[in-house]
Coordinates of N, CA and C in Angstrom, one line a residue:
Chain A
K1 N 1.7 -19.4 -5.8 CA 1.0 -18.6 -6.8 C 0.4 -17.4 -6.2
N2 N 0.6 -16.2 -6.7 CA 0.1 -15.0 -6.2 C -1.4 -15.0 -6.3
Q3 N -2.1 -14.6 -5.3 CA -3.6 -14.6 -5.3 C -4.1 -13.5 -6.1
V4 N -3.3 -12.5 -6.4 CA -3.7 -11.3 -7.2 C -2.8 -11.2 -8.3
E5 N -3.2 -11.5 -9.5 CA -2.4 -11.4 -10.7 C -2.7 -10.2 -11.5
Q6 N -1.7 -9.5 -12.0 CA -2.0 -8.3 -12.8 C -1.3 -8.5 -14.1
S7 N -1.9 -7.9 -15.1 CA -1.3 -7.9 -16.5 C -1.7 -6.6 -17.2
P8 N -0.9 -6.1 -18.1 CA 0.4 -6.7 -18.4 C 1.4 -6.3 -17.2
Q9 N 2.6 -6.8 -17.2 CA 3.5 -6.5 -16.2 C 4.0 -5.1 -16.4
S10 N 4.2 -4.7 -17.7 CA 4.6 -3.3 -18.0 C 3.9 -2.9 -19.3
L11 N 3.8 -1.6 -19.5 CA 3.1 -1.1 -20.7 C 3.6 0.3 -21.0
I12 N 3.8 0.5 -22.3 CA 4.3 1.8 -22.8 C 3.2 2.3 -23.8
I13 N 2.7 3.5 -23.5 CA 1.7 4.1 -24.4 C 2.0 5.5 -24.7
L14 N 1.5 6.1 -25.8 CA 1.7 7.5 -26.2 C 0.7 8.3 -25.4
E15 N 1.2 9.5 -25.1 CA 0.3 10.5 -24.4 C -0.9 10.7 -25.2
G16 N -2.1 10.8 -24.5 CA -3.3 11.0 -25.1 C -4.1 9.7 -25.4
K17 N -3.4 8.6 -25.4 CA -4.0 7.3 -25.7 C -4.7 6.7 -24.4
N18 N -5.6 5.8 -24.6 CA -6.3 5.1 -23.5 C -5.6 3.8 -23.3
C19 N -5.7 3.2 -22.1 CA -5.2 1.9 -21.8 C -6.0 1.2 -20.8
T20 N -5.9 -0.1 -20.7 CA -6.7 -0.9 -19.7 C -5.7 -1.9 -19.1
L21 N -5.8 -1.9 -17.8 CA -5.0 -2.8 -17.0 C -5.9 -3.8 -16.3
Q22 N -5.4 -5.0 -16.2 CA -6.2 -6.1 -15.8 C -5.7 -6.7 -14.4
C23 N -6.7 -7.2 -13.7 CA -6.4 -7.8 -12.4 C -7.3 -9.0 -12.2
N24 N -6.7 -10.1 -12.0 CA -7.5 -11.4 -11.7 C -7.1 -11.8 -10.3
Y25 N -8.1 -12.2 -9.5 CA -7.8 -12.6 -8.2 C -8.4 -13.9 -7.8
T26 N -7.9 -14.6 -6.8 CA -8.5 -15.8 -6.3 C -8.8 -15.7 -4.8
V27 N -8.5 -14.5 -4.2 CA -8.7 -14.3 -2.8 C -10.2 -14.5 -2.5
S28 N -10.4 -15.3 -1.5 CA -11.8 -15.6 -1.1 C -11.9 -15.9 0.4
P29 N -12.9 -15.4 1.1 CA -13.9 -14.6 0.7 C -13.4 -13.2 0.3
F30 N -14.3 -12.4 -0.3 CA -13.9 -11.1 -0.8 C -14.6 -10.0 -0.2
S31 N -14.0 -8.9 0.2 CA -14.6 -7.8 0.7 C -14.6 -6.6 -0.2
N32 N -13.5 -6.2 -0.7 CA -13.4 -5.1 -1.6 C -12.1 -5.2 -2.5
L33 N -12.1 -4.5 -3.5 CA -11.0 -4.4 -4.4 C -10.6 -3.0 -4.6
R34 N -9.3 -2.7 -4.5 CA -8.8 -1.3 -4.5 C -7.7 -1.3 -5.6
W35 N -7.7 -0.1 -6.3 CA -6.6 0.2 -7.2 C -5.8 1.4 -6.6
Y36 N -4.5 1.2 -6.6 CA -3.6 2.2 -6.1 C -2.7 2.6 -7.3
K37 N -2.3 3.9 -7.2 CA -1.2 4.4 -8.1 C 0.0 4.7 -7.2
Q38 N 1.1 4.1 -7.6 CA 2.4 4.3 -6.9 C 3.5 4.9 -7.8
D39 N 3.9 6.1 -7.5 CA 5.0 6.7 -8.1 C 6.3 6.1 -7.5
T40 N 7.3 6.0 -8.3 CA 8.6 5.4 -7.8 C 9.0 6.0 -6.5
G41 N 9.3 5.2 -5.5 CA 9.8 5.7 -4.2 C 8.8 6.4 -3.4
R42 N 7.5 6.4 -3.7 CA 6.5 7.1 -3.0 C 5.4 6.1 -2.5
G43 N 4.6 6.6 -1.6 CA 3.5 5.7 -1.1 C 2.4 5.5 -2.1
P44 N 1.7 4.4 -2.1 CA 0.6 4.2 -2.9 C -0.5 5.2 -2.6
V45 N -1.2 5.6 -3.7 CA -2.3 6.6 -3.6 C -3.5 5.9 -4.1
S46 N -4.6 5.9 -3.3 CA -5.8 5.2 -3.6 C -6.5 5.9 -4.8
L47 N -6.9 5.1 -5.7 CA -7.7 5.6 -6.9 C -9.2 5.2 -6.7
T48 N -9.5 3.9 -6.4 CA -10.8 3.5 -6.3 C -10.9 2.4 -5.3
I49 N -12.1 2.2 -4.6 CA -12.4 1.1 -3.8 C -13.7 0.6 -4.2
M50 N -13.9 -0.7 -4.5 CA -15.1 -1.3 -5.0 C -15.5 -2.5 -4.1
T51 N -16.7 -2.5 -3.6 CA -17.2 -3.6 -2.8 C -17.8 -4.6 -3.8
F52 N -18.3 -5.7 -3.2 CA -18.8 -6.8 -4.0 C -20.0 -6.4 -4.9
S53 N -20.8 -5.4 -4.4 CA -22.0 -5.1 -5.2 C -21.8 -4.0 -6.2
E54 N -20.5 -3.5 -6.3 CA -20.3 -2.4 -7.3 C -19.6 -3.0 -8.5
N55 N -19.9 -2.6 -9.7 CA -19.2 -3.2 -10.8 C -18.5 -2.1 -11.6
T56 N -18.7 -0.8 -11.3 CA -17.9 0.2 -11.9 C -17.8 1.4 -11.0
K57 N -16.6 2.0 -11.0 CA -16.4 3.3 -10.2 C -15.4 4.1 -11.0
S58 N -15.7 5.4 -11.0 CA -14.8 6.3 -11.7 C -14.2 7.3 -10.8
N59 N -13.0 7.8 -11.1 CA -12.3 8.8 -10.4 C -11.5 9.6 -11.4
G60 N -12.2 10.6 -12.0 CA -11.6 11.4 -13.0 C -11.4 10.6 -14.3
R61 N -10.1 10.5 -14.8 CA -9.9 9.8 -16.0 C -9.7 8.3 -15.7
Y62 N -9.8 7.9 -14.5 CA -9.7 6.5 -14.1 C -11.0 5.9 -13.9
T63 N -11.3 4.7 -14.6 CA -12.5 4.0 -14.4 C -12.2 2.5 -14.1
A64 N -12.6 2.1 -12.9 CA -12.4 0.7 -12.6 C -13.7 -0.1 -12.7
T65 N -13.5 -1.4 -13.2 CA -14.7 -2.3 -13.3 C -14.4 -3.5 -12.4
L66 N -15.4 -4.2 -12.0 CA -15.3 -5.4 -11.2 C -16.4 -6.4 -11.6
D67 N -15.9 -7.6 -11.8 CA -16.8 -8.7 -12.0 C -16.5 -9.7 -10.9
A68 N -17.3 -9.7 -9.9 CA -17.0 -10.5 -8.7 C -17.3 -12.0 -9.1
D69 N -18.1 -12.3 -10.1 CA -18.3 -13.7 -10.5 C -17.1 -14.3 -11.1
T70 N -16.5 -13.6 -12.0 CA -15.3 -14.1 -12.6 C -14.0 -13.7 -11.9
K71 N -14.2 -12.9 -10.9 CA -13.0 -12.5 -10.1 C -12.0 -11.7 -10.9
Q72 N -12.6 -10.8 -11.7 CA -11.7 -9.9 -12.6 C -12.0 -8.5 -12.4
S73 N -11.0 -7.7 -12.5 CA -11.2 -6.2 -12.4 C -10.3 -5.6 -13.5
S74 N -10.7 -4.4 -13.9 CA -9.9 -3.7 -14.8 C -9.8 -2.2 -14.4
L75 N -8.7 -1.6 -14.8 CA -8.6 -0.1 -14.6 C -8.3 0.5 -16.0
H76 N -9.3 1.4 -16.4 CA -9.2 2.0 -17.7 C -8.7 3.5 -17.5
I77 N -7.7 3.8 -18.2 CA -7.2 5.2 -18.1 C -7.5 5.9 -19.4
T78 N -8.2 7.0 -19.3 CA -8.6 7.7 -20.5 C -7.7 8.9 -20.8
A79 N -7.3 9.1 -22.1 CA -6.6 10.3 -22.4 C -5.3 10.4 -21.5
S80 N -4.5 9.5 -21.6 CA -3.3 9.4 -20.7 C -2.4 10.7 -20.7
Q81 N -1.8 10.9 -19.6 CA -0.9 12.1 -19.5 C 0.4 11.6 -19.0
L82 N 1.5 12.4 -19.2 CA 2.8 12.0 -18.8 C 2.8 11.6 -17.3
S83 N 2.0 12.4 -16.5 CA 2.0 12.2 -15.1 C 1.3 10.8 -14.6
D84 N 0.7 10.2 -15.6 CA 0.1 8.8 -15.3 C 1.2 7.8 -15.2
S85 N 2.4 8.1 -15.6 CA 3.5 7.1 -15.5 C 3.7 6.7 -14.1
A86 N 3.5 5.5 -13.8 CA 3.6 5.0 -12.4 C 3.3 3.5 -12.4
S87 N 3.4 2.9 -11.2 CA 2.9 1.5 -11.1 C 1.5 1.5 -10.6
Y88 N 0.7 0.7 -11.1 CA -0.7 0.6 -10.7 C -0.9 -0.8 -10.0
I89 N -1.4 -0.7 -8.8 CA -1.4 -1.9 -8.0 C -2.9 -2.2 -7.6
C90 N -3.2 -3.5 -7.9 CA -4.6 -4.0 -7.5 C -4.4 -4.7 -6.2
V91 N -5.3 -4.3 -5.3 CA -5.3 -4.9 -3.9 C -6.6 -5.4 -3.5
V92 N -6.7 -6.7 -3.0 CA -7.9 -7.3 -2.7 C -8.0 -7.5 -1.2
S93 N -9.1 -7.2 -0.6 CA -9.3 -7.3 0.8 C -10.3 -8.4 1.2
R94 N -10.0 -9.0 2.3 CA -10.8 -10.1 2.9 C -11.6 -9.5 4.0
P95 N -12.8 -10.0 4.2 CA -13.7 -9.4 5.3 C -13.4 -10.1 6.7
T96 N -12.2 -9.7 7.2 CA -11.8 -10.3 8.5 C -12.1 -9.4 9.6
G97 N -12.6 -8.2 9.3 CA -12.9 -7.2 10.3 C -11.8 -6.2 10.5
T98 N -10.6 -6.4 9.9 CA -9.6 -5.4 9.9 C -9.1 -5.2 8.5
A99 N -8.8 -3.9 8.2 CA -8.3 -3.6 6.8 C -6.9 -4.1 6.5
S100 N -6.3 -4.7 7.5 CA -4.9 -5.1 7.3 C -4.8 -6.4 6.5
K101 N -5.9 -7.1 6.2 CA -5.9 -8.3 5.5 C -6.0 -8.0 4.0
L102 N -5.0 -7.4 3.5 CA -4.9 -7.0 2.1 C -4.0 -7.9 1.4
T103 N -4.3 -8.3 0.2 CA -3.4 -9.0 -0.7 C -3.1 -8.1 -1.9
F104 N -1.8 -7.8 -2.0 CA -1.4 -6.9 -3.1 C -1.0 -7.6 -4.3
G105 N -1.3 -7.1 -5.5 CA -0.8 -7.6 -6.7 C 0.6 -7.0 -6.9
T106 N 1.3 -7.5 -7.9 CA 2.7 -7.0 -8.1 C 2.7 -5.8 -9.0
G107 N 1.6 -5.4 -9.5 CA 1.5 -4.1 -10.2 C 1.7 -4.2 -11.7
T108 N 1.3 -3.2 -12.4 CA 1.6 -2.9 -13.8 C 2.3 -1.6 -13.9
R109 N 3.5 -1.7 -14.5 CA 4.3 -0.5 -14.6 C 3.9 0.2 -15.9
L110 N 3.3 1.4 -15.8 CA 2.9 2.1 -17.0 C 3.8 3.3 -17.3
Q111 N 4.2 3.4 -18.5 CA 5.0 4.5 -19.0 C 4.3 5.2 -20.1
V112 N 4.1 6.5 -19.9 CA 3.4 7.3 -20.9 C 4.5 8.2 -21.6
T113 N 4.6 8.1 -22.9 CA 5.6 8.9 -23.6 C 5.0 9.8 -24.6
L114 N 5.9 10.8 -25.0 CA 5.5 11.8 -26.0 C 5.4 11.1 -27.4
Chain B
A1 N -5.0 19.1 1.8 CA -5.4 18.3 3.0 C -4.2 17.6 3.6
A2 N -4.2 17.4 4.9 CA -3.1 16.8 5.6 C -3.0 15.3 5.2
G3 N -1.7 14.9 5.0 CA -1.5 13.5 4.7 C -0.7 12.8 5.7
V4 N -0.4 11.5 5.5 CA 0.4 10.8 6.5 C 1.8 11.2 6.3
I5 N 2.4 11.5 7.4 CA 3.8 12.0 7.4 C 4.7 11.0 8.0
Q6 N 5.8 10.7 7.3 CA 6.8 9.7 7.8 C 8.1 10.4 7.9
S7 N 8.9 10.0 8.9 CA 10.2 10.5 9.0 C 11.2 9.5 9.6
P8 N 12.4 9.5 9.2 CA 13.0 10.3 8.2 C 12.6 9.8 6.8
R9 N 12.9 10.6 5.8 CA 12.6 10.2 4.4 C 13.6 9.1 4.0
H10 N 14.8 9.3 4.4 CA 15.9 8.3 4.0 C 16.7 8.1 5.3
L11 N 17.2 6.9 5.4 CA 18.0 6.5 6.5 C 19.0 5.5 6.1
I12 N 20.3 5.7 6.5 CA 21.3 4.8 6.2 C 21.9 4.3 7.5
K13 N 22.0 3.0 7.7 CA 22.5 2.4 8.9 C 23.4 1.2 8.5
E14 N 24.3 0.9 9.5 CA 25.2 -0.3 9.3 C 24.5 -1.5 9.9
K15 N 25.0 -2.6 9.5 CA 24.6 -3.9 10.1 C 24.7 -3.9 11.6
R16 N 23.7 -4.5 12.2 CA 23.7 -4.6 13.7 C 23.3 -3.3 14.4
E17 N 23.1 -2.2 13.7 CA 22.7 -1.0 14.3 C 21.2 -1.1 14.5
T18 N 20.7 0.0 15.2 CA 19.2 0.1 15.4 C 18.7 1.3 14.6
A19 N 17.4 1.3 14.3 CA 16.7 2.4 13.6 C 15.3 2.6 14.1
T20 N 14.9 3.8 14.1 CA 13.5 4.1 14.5 C 12.9 4.9 13.5
L21 N 11.8 4.4 13.0 CA 11.0 5.1 11.9 C 9.7 5.7 12.6
K22 N 9.3 6.9 12.1 CA 8.2 7.5 12.8 C 7.1 7.7 11.7
C23 N 5.8 7.7 12.2 CA 4.7 7.9 11.4 C 3.7 8.7 12.1
Y24 N 3.2 9.8 11.4 CA 2.2 10.6 11.9 C 0.9 10.5 11.0
P25 N -0.1 9.9 11.6 CA -1.3 9.6 10.7 C -2.1 10.9 10.4
I26 N -3.0 10.8 9.5 CA -3.9 11.9 9.2 C -4.7 12.2 10.5
P27 N -4.9 13.5 10.8 CA -5.7 13.8 12.0 C -7.0 13.1 12.1
R28 N -7.3 12.6 13.3 CA -8.5 11.8 13.6 C -8.5 10.4 13.1
H29 N -7.4 10.0 12.4 CA -7.3 8.6 12.1 C -6.7 7.8 13.3
D30 N -7.4 6.8 13.7 CA -7.0 6.1 14.9 C -6.3 4.7 14.6
T31 N -6.2 4.4 13.3 CA -5.6 3.1 12.9 C -4.4 3.3 12.1
V32 N -3.3 2.7 12.4 CA -2.0 2.8 11.7 C -1.5 1.4 11.3
Y33 N -1.0 1.3 10.1 CA -0.5 0.1 9.5 C 1.0 0.4 9.1
W34 N 1.8 -0.6 9.3 CA 3.2 -0.6 8.7 C 3.4 -1.7 7.7
Y35 N 4.0 -1.3 6.6 CA 4.3 -2.2 5.5 C 5.8 -2.1 5.1
Q36 N 6.3 -3.2 4.6 CA 7.7 -3.2 4.1 C 7.6 -3.6 2.6
Q37 N 8.3 -2.8 1.8 CA 8.3 -3.1 0.4 C 9.8 -3.2 -0.1
G38 N 10.2 -4.4 -0.5 CA 11.5 -4.6 -1.0 C 11.5 -4.2 -2.5
P39 N 12.7 -4.0 -3.1 CA 12.8 -3.6 -4.5 C 12.0 -4.5 -5.4
G40 N 11.1 -3.9 -6.2 CA 10.3 -4.7 -7.2 C 9.3 -5.6 -6.6
Q41 N 9.0 -5.5 -5.3 CA 8.1 -6.4 -4.6 C 6.8 -5.6 -4.1
D42 N 5.8 -6.4 -3.9 CA 4.6 -5.7 -3.3 C 4.8 -5.5 -1.8
P43 N 4.1 -4.6 -1.3 CA 4.2 -4.3 0.2 C 3.8 -5.5 1.0
Q44 N 4.6 -5.8 2.0 CA 4.3 -6.8 3.0 C 3.8 -6.2 4.3
F45 N 2.7 -6.7 4.8 CA 2.2 -6.1 6.0 C 3.0 -6.6 7.2
L46 N 3.3 -5.6 8.1 CA 4.1 -5.9 9.3 C 3.3 -5.9 10.5
I47 N 2.6 -4.8 10.8 CA 1.9 -4.7 12.0 C 0.9 -3.6 12.0
S48 N -0.2 -3.6 12.8 CA -1.1 -2.5 12.8 C -1.6 -2.2 14.2
F49 N -2.0 -1.0 14.4 CA -2.5 -0.5 15.7 C -3.9 0.2 15.5
Y50 N -4.7 -0.1 16.5 CA -6.0 0.6 16.6 C -6.2 1.1 18.0
E51 N -6.4 2.4 18.1 CA -6.6 3.1 19.4 C -5.4 2.7 20.4
K52 N -4.2 2.8 19.9 CA -3.0 2.6 20.7 C -2.7 1.2 21.1
M53 N -3.5 0.3 20.6 CA -3.3 -1.2 20.9 C -3.0 -1.9 19.7
Q54 N -2.1 -2.9 19.8 CA -1.8 -3.7 18.6 C -3.0 -4.4 18.1
S55 N -3.3 -4.2 16.8 CA -4.5 -4.8 16.2 C -4.3 -6.0 15.5
D56 N -3.2 -6.1 14.7 CA -2.9 -7.3 13.9 C -1.4 -7.3 13.7
K57 N -0.9 -8.5 13.5 CA 0.5 -8.7 13.3 C 0.7 -9.6 12.0
G58 N 1.7 -9.1 11.2 CA 2.0 -9.8 10.0 C 3.3 -10.4 10.1
S59 N 4.1 -10.2 9.0 CA 5.4 -10.8 8.9 C 6.5 -9.9 9.5
I60 N 6.3 -9.5 10.7 CA 7.3 -8.6 11.4 C 8.3 -9.4 12.1
P61 N 9.6 -9.2 11.9 CA 10.6 -10.0 12.6 C 10.6 -9.7 14.1
D62 N 11.1 -10.7 14.8 CA 11.2 -10.4 16.3 C 12.1 -9.3 16.6
R63 N 13.0 -9.0 15.7 CA 14.0 -7.9 16.0 C 13.3 -6.5 15.9
F64 N 12.1 -6.5 15.3 CA 11.4 -5.2 15.2 C 10.3 -5.1 16.3
S65 N 10.0 -3.9 16.7 CA 8.9 -3.7 17.6 C 8.2 -2.4 17.2
A66 N 7.0 -2.2 17.6 CA 6.3 -0.9 17.2 C 5.3 -0.6 18.3
Q67 N 5.0 0.7 18.3 CA 3.9 1.1 19.2 C 3.2 2.3 18.7
Q68 N 2.0 2.5 19.2 CA 1.3 3.7 18.9 C 1.1 4.5 20.1
F69 N 1.4 5.8 20.0 CA 1.3 6.7 21.2 C 0.0 7.4 21.4
S70 N -0.1 8.1 22.5 CA -1.4 8.7 22.9 C -1.8 9.7 21.8
D71 N -0.9 10.3 21.1 CA -1.3 11.3 20.0 C -1.5 10.5 18.7
Y72 N -1.5 9.2 18.7 CA -1.8 8.3 17.6 C -0.6 8.2 16.6
H73 N 0.5 8.9 16.9 CA 1.6 8.6 16.0 C 2.2 7.3 16.4
S74 N 3.0 6.7 15.4 CA 3.5 5.4 15.7 C 5.0 5.4 15.4
E75 N 5.7 4.5 16.0 CA 7.1 4.3 15.8 C 7.4 2.8 15.5
L76 N 8.3 2.6 14.6 CA 8.7 1.2 14.3 C 10.2 1.2 14.7
N77 N 10.5 0.4 15.6 CA 11.9 0.2 16.1 C 12.5 -1.1 15.6
M78 N 13.7 -0.9 15.0 CA 14.3 -2.0 14.3 C 15.7 -2.2 14.9
S79 N 16.0 -3.4 15.4 CA 17.3 -3.6 16.0 C 18.1 -4.7 15.3
S80 N 19.4 -4.8 15.6 CA 20.2 -5.8 14.9 C 20.0 -5.8 13.4
L81 N 20.1 -4.7 12.8 CA 19.7 -4.6 11.4 C 20.5 -5.5 10.5
E82 N 19.9 -6.0 9.5 CA 20.5 -6.9 8.6 C 20.4 -6.3 7.2
L83 N 21.3 -6.8 6.3 CA 21.3 -6.2 4.9 C 19.9 -6.4 4.3
G84 N 19.2 -7.5 4.6 CA 17.9 -7.7 4.0 C 16.8 -6.9 4.5
D85 N 17.1 -6.0 5.5 CA 16.1 -5.1 6.0 C 16.0 -3.8 5.1
S86 N 17.0 -3.7 4.2 CA 16.9 -2.6 3.3 C 15.7 -2.6 2.4
A87 N 14.9 -1.6 2.5 CA 13.6 -1.6 1.9 C 12.9 -0.2 2.1
L88 N 11.8 0.0 1.5 CA 10.9 1.1 1.7 C 9.9 0.7 2.8
Y89 N 9.8 1.5 3.8 CA 8.9 1.2 4.9 C 7.7 2.2 4.8
F90 N 6.5 1.7 4.6 CA 5.4 2.6 4.5 C 4.5 2.5 5.7
C91 N 4.0 3.6 6.1 CA 3.0 3.7 7.1 C 1.7 4.1 6.4
A92 N 0.6 3.6 6.8 CA -0.7 4.0 6.3 C -1.7 4.2 7.5
S93 N -2.6 5.1 7.3 CA -3.6 5.3 8.3 C -5.0 5.2 7.8
S94 N -6.0 4.9 8.6 CA -7.4 4.9 8.2 C -8.2 5.4 9.4
L95 N -9.4 5.9 9.0 CA -10.3 6.5 10.0 C -10.8 5.4 11.0
D96 N -10.9 4.2 10.6 CA -11.2 3.1 11.5 C -10.7 1.8 10.9
R97 N -10.8 0.7 11.6 CA -10.2 -0.5 11.1 C -11.1 -1.4 10.3
G98 N -12.2 -0.8 9.9 CA -13.1 -1.7 9.1 C -12.5 -2.1 7.8
A99 N -12.9 -3.2 7.2 CA -12.3 -3.8 6.1 C -12.5 -2.9 4.8
N100 N -13.5 -2.0 4.8 CA -13.7 -1.1 3.7 C -13.2 0.3 3.9
S101 N -12.4 0.5 4.9 CA -11.9 1.8 5.2 C -10.7 2.1 4.3
P102 N -10.8 3.3 3.6 CA -9.7 3.6 2.7 C -8.4 3.8 3.5
L103 N -7.3 3.3 2.9 CA -6.0 3.4 3.5 C -5.3 4.6 2.9
H104 N -4.7 5.4 3.7 CA -3.9 6.5 3.2 C -2.4 6.3 3.5
F105 N -1.6 6.2 2.5 CA -0.2 5.9 2.7 C 0.7 7.1 2.8
G106 N 1.7 7.0 3.6 CA 2.7 8.0 3.6 C 3.7 7.8 2.4
N107 N 4.7 8.7 2.3 CA 5.6 8.5 1.2 C 6.8 7.6 1.5
G108 N 6.8 7.0 2.7 CA 7.7 6.0 3.1 C 9.0 6.5 3.6
T109 N 9.7 5.6 4.3 CA 11.1 5.8 4.7 C 12.0 4.8 4.0
R110 N 13.0 5.3 3.2 CA 13.8 4.3 2.5 C 15.0 4.0 3.5
L111 N 15.1 2.8 3.9 CA 16.1 2.3 4.8 C 17.2 1.6 4.0
T112 N 18.4 2.0 4.1 CA 19.5 1.3 3.5 C 20.4 0.8 4.6
V113 N 20.7 -0.5 4.6 CA 21.6 -1.1 5.6 C 22.8 -1.5 4.8
T114 N 24.0 -1.0 5.3 CA 25.2 -1.3 4.6 C 26.2 -2.2 5.5

């Protein structure tokens, strides 16, 4: 069972609409949670990084929330644009002293249409 | 702003051949990570380097080797290529190896083994 579960697996929305992506994790202990945007065939681009003590962080039209008690995070996209079409990956890090101990979710594929 | 540069962008090799992938981290970043991403899969950590020394090792096959050079660029050497090695290979860099350090990914090298 994947330690980082994302839902929905895919999502289609109209341009201008808002959407929320979910991430549930069981990784423990926990250091931080990251959201990445990955365009097809390109490298993931960091959107937000949240540590245990943070429960919300914004980056433009992207707002991430974190509930470390329930081990849940969400990524809210406001006023979606066609360029938001991509995979959104939730990544959880363990405090092992190196950033390489990352557990990747399998992503939510978002498609924004006219 | 300068990003992580990977070369080549695409590479086609035959079974049993060798391949060398190169990664140039963001200036002043001393930590490099290599990931392998199969079609529709999440990235799998291969290996990382900090200050030119191997820092951590993941699911890297014995047929692969990597190193980080004095200018901090890194090369992933792959020998006796197999069909299953076909994937996107990402390099990421960070300013240090702390667990909360942001990772900056390159756009990857797409390796196709025929």
